[in-house]
Amino acid sequence: MAHDSNLIISEEDFSDEEINYQEEGFNCELCGQYVGNNFEYEHHLETLHKHVCTECSRVFPSAFLLSVHLEEKHDSFFSVMTLKKDCYQCLVEDKSICNAKFRTSEERDEHMRNVHLYKNDFSFENIGFIVNYEED
């Protein structure tokens, strides 16, 4: 399915002047989903339209995690480099806290669980979700 880039928003789209504030419920202008109020609308924009992979439509909670996903899943050079050096980076965004890199994603996931105390079932593969937008 082709991904409609009009369903993805950028930082500029979050300016207060451009958000049409309404007191009662309304439909999202990007995807048509009903939202009950402005707070729900802003949350909807943040979680469903802001950090979307243009290759596979997977949505991530931050720009950092989206960039990691793009590199690891959609950059052919990355897979070649993993044969030569540790390329899977720790998922802690602040590199002053942890700048570790690993040979495999499994080693990285284990690091996240053991060092940064992520849940025992944590896997980067499970971060994010896919949004299927209906085409007109």
Coordinates of C-alpha atoms in Angstrom, one line a residue, residues 4-5 10 15 21 27 35-36 43 57 63 70-71 78 83 85 99 105-106 110 136:
D4 CA 0.2 9.2 1.8
S5 CA 2.8 11.7 3.0
S10 CA 6.1 18.0 11.1
S15 CA 2.1 25.7 15.9
Y21 CA -9.2 24.8 18.3
N27 CA -12.7 14.6 13.0
V35 CA -11.6 13.1 18.6
G36 CA -13.6 14.4 21.5
H43 CA -2.5 13.6 21.7
S57 CA 4.0 3.3 8.0
A63 CA 12.0 11.2 16.4
L70 CA 15.0 3.9 9.6
E71 CA 18.7 3.1 9.8
F78 CA 23.5 -0.7 7.8
L83 CA 29.1 -7.6 9.5
K85 CA 31.4 -3.6 13.6
N99 CA 26.7 5.4 24.2
S105 CA 19.7 -6.3 18.1
E106 CA 19.3 -9.2 20.5
E110 CA 19.4 -7.7 26.5
D136 CA -9.7 7.7 -1.0

